[in-house]
Amino acid sequence: MRIARLPYRGRRPVAVVTLLLLVLAAALAPTPASAADGDWWEPVARPAPDSRTGVSGEPFKGTDARGEVRGFVDAHNHIMSNEAFGGRLICGKAFSELGIAEALKDCPEHYPDGSLAVFDLITNGGDGRHDPVGWPTFKDWPAHDSLTHQQNYYAWIERAWRGGQRVLVNDLVTNGVICSMYFFKDRSCDEMTSIRLQAKLTYDMQAYIDRMYGGPGKGWFRIVTDSAQAREVVEQGKLAVVLGVETSEPFGCKQILDIPQCSKEDIDRGLDELYDLGVRSMFLCHKFDNALCGVRFDSGTLGTAINVGQFLSTGTFWRTEKCTGPQHDNPIGLASAPNAEKKLPAGVEVPGYSADAQCNVRGLTGLGEYAVRGMMKRHMMLEIDHMSVKAVGRVLDIFEAESYPGVISSHSWMDQNWTERVYGLGGFITQYMNGSEHFIDEADRTEALRDKYQVGYGFGTDMNGVGGWPAPRGEDAPNPVTYPFRSVDGGSVLDRQTTGERTWDLNTDGAAHYGLVPDWIEDIRRVGGQHVVDDLFRGAESYLDTWGATERHATGANLAKGAAATASSTEWSLFTSYAPGRAVDGDRGTRWASDWSDGQWLRIDLGATRQVGRVTLDWERAYGKAYRIQLSADGTDWRTVWSTTSGDGGLDTARFTPSQARHLRIQLLERGTQWGYSLREAGVHAG
């Protein structure tokens, strides 16, 4: 989810809904008889009236000549976010047992003219006024710049599936602070309560669609909990739906005045519950710093407003520092947000920020690292978008140390300098659903890396995520989408999409709702991006590769754990021990520390000759800038297998050609600080 402020769009007067129009809509809608031919992709009992899909032809099945699945992946969508933020921020439902008229109607406070559509006003400018009537007229919504109305009606998702999409990640989303600050709500703001409800309704929607197709398991919308299931679903030509989570305070892990409000036990219980719900990927922080990690800031007026929310939630504003590498968080800026700032206590003001200090001082906390390792134990994928670069750097260090591939960047909220590290791990990256020209330019920028790592590409629509979507390029724009058009695989034909009395055309309406995702992909192709579309069509395979590798990951044995360790020196302390054995005791809460001088060493006796190909060094603040990894069979004759002169602390991973050795020595040549050398843990692995 990303919140964006878009230019104001003029609203038309309220439409009069008449009985005649309802009858007409019912007459035009598909009926159960339309599926009498028994085609597997057509329902046997679609509700009437309902939306049209505008698609004909059989969805493609199976795999390609290499045995790989085909199809597009949307790695970031919010089907059920109308149930988030107190239940009245996003108006309309993805489905309703009472039918489309009940599903696609506005929030009650938006009637009669949108004058009380407060969040619409905040996100879209102007006075927020709009025609609230949804079905059957849809005069003002859904629209590409209408951020508070349902875009994920099930029949619109059906059109995207028929158009070639084969994987969809439904991120269960909410934000307790936004909920508490919003005027209208009909439920509590507890985040986990909302997550449970959204998960339940996703399963309910699966059952709703199944009933149209004749019973359990027969519909095209299939929730999957492992990559093998997902592959089976895609091979059947259906849509594999993966559950994710994007919240600001998962497991209740907020912080107040920098004091965590959760424990390791809360994290374990929360991860177990989410896993049991079917969740397989998640964010650890979103919009506000929490007890797990610092966030990648929002900018401008919105950034100021969220910073106010951060203070109201945590008692602290964002804090910045100079970045230590090319990566940086978004600039906060000094834009005013009067409506938000007036909520601050008397005498409290949003601080100013230096333009040359764009990194969040908060990275991954100890609890955050515990949560990351907990996700690894459960073979879950971690979403790094919204994490500060300091937090992401530590996460990638941890994953590289363990060769863990389960890392996802799903909607362009990651510093792009991390791209190759993510691909190197075996992770997956998508781009936000930008306009076709922008999307192609950004895809071209990273194409060489995709070719190098032989991976496909994806998109993150973030629909119902209050972000804004591609505007129309206009009827006179070069290479417009021409209707009807064929899907990328050639099997389906897509015409303009009609729901009720409204027909949408990407050229004049932009990406107004989820049903226009195939039209947007066709626009990318026509603008000149066939190579991008080809990469997107390989996206499902690459996403499932990452997921499958995450499931299969096995943590290699640490050959150093409990081994005999000696060192050139040990820092003396009256209160604790910094003995060499503390670096190999398996406890990151202890450490070995040397005297405060260069030219130190730590030696580990593995007890027997073992194959060694990877060493991990988890530094405390006092780290080695220049050092060597050396191996020996007898503890006398040493050979250097790896070295660096540019160590920067944190968690270092040294990889080298595996070879046999009993003894390992870390020859420390130059300190990175004024202190000595201090290692929390040294790991030795086969490779």
PDB file of C-alpha atoms in Angstrom, residues 18-29 52 135 500-501:
ATOM      1  CA  THR A  18     -34.319   4.489 -11.931  1.00  0.00           C
ATOM      2  CA  LEU A  19     -36.095   1.170 -12.030  1.00  0.00           C
ATOM      3  CA  LEU A  20     -35.854   1.222 -15.811  1.00  0.00           C
ATOM      4  CA  LEU A  21     -32.056   1.328 -15.675  1.00  0.00           C
ATOM      5  CA  LEU A  22     -31.938  -1.555 -13.217  1.00  0.00           C
ATOM      6  CA  VAL A  23     -34.148  -3.653 -15.474  1.00  0.00           C
ATOM      7  CA  LEU A  24     -31.990  -2.747 -18.477  1.00  0.00           C
ATOM      8  CA  ALA A  25     -28.809  -3.686 -16.603  1.00  0.00           C
ATOM      9  CA  ALA A  26     -30.329  -7.008 -15.582  1.00  0.00           C
ATOM     10  CA  ALA A  27     -31.295  -7.706 -19.176  1.00  0.00           C
ATOM     11  CA  LEU A  28     -27.776  -6.990 -20.416  1.00  0.00           C
ATOM     12  CA  ALA A  29     -25.986  -8.999 -17.726  1.00  0.00           C
ATOM     13  CA  ARG A  52     -19.548  -8.646 -17.848  1.00  0.00           C
ATOM     14  CA  TRP A 135     -24.074   0.005  -9.643  1.00  0.00           C
ATOM     15  CA  GLY A 500     -23.919  -2.179 -15.586  1.00  0.00           C
ATOM     16  CA  GLU A 501     -24.309   0.897 -17.817  1.00  0.00           C
TER      17      GLU A 501
END
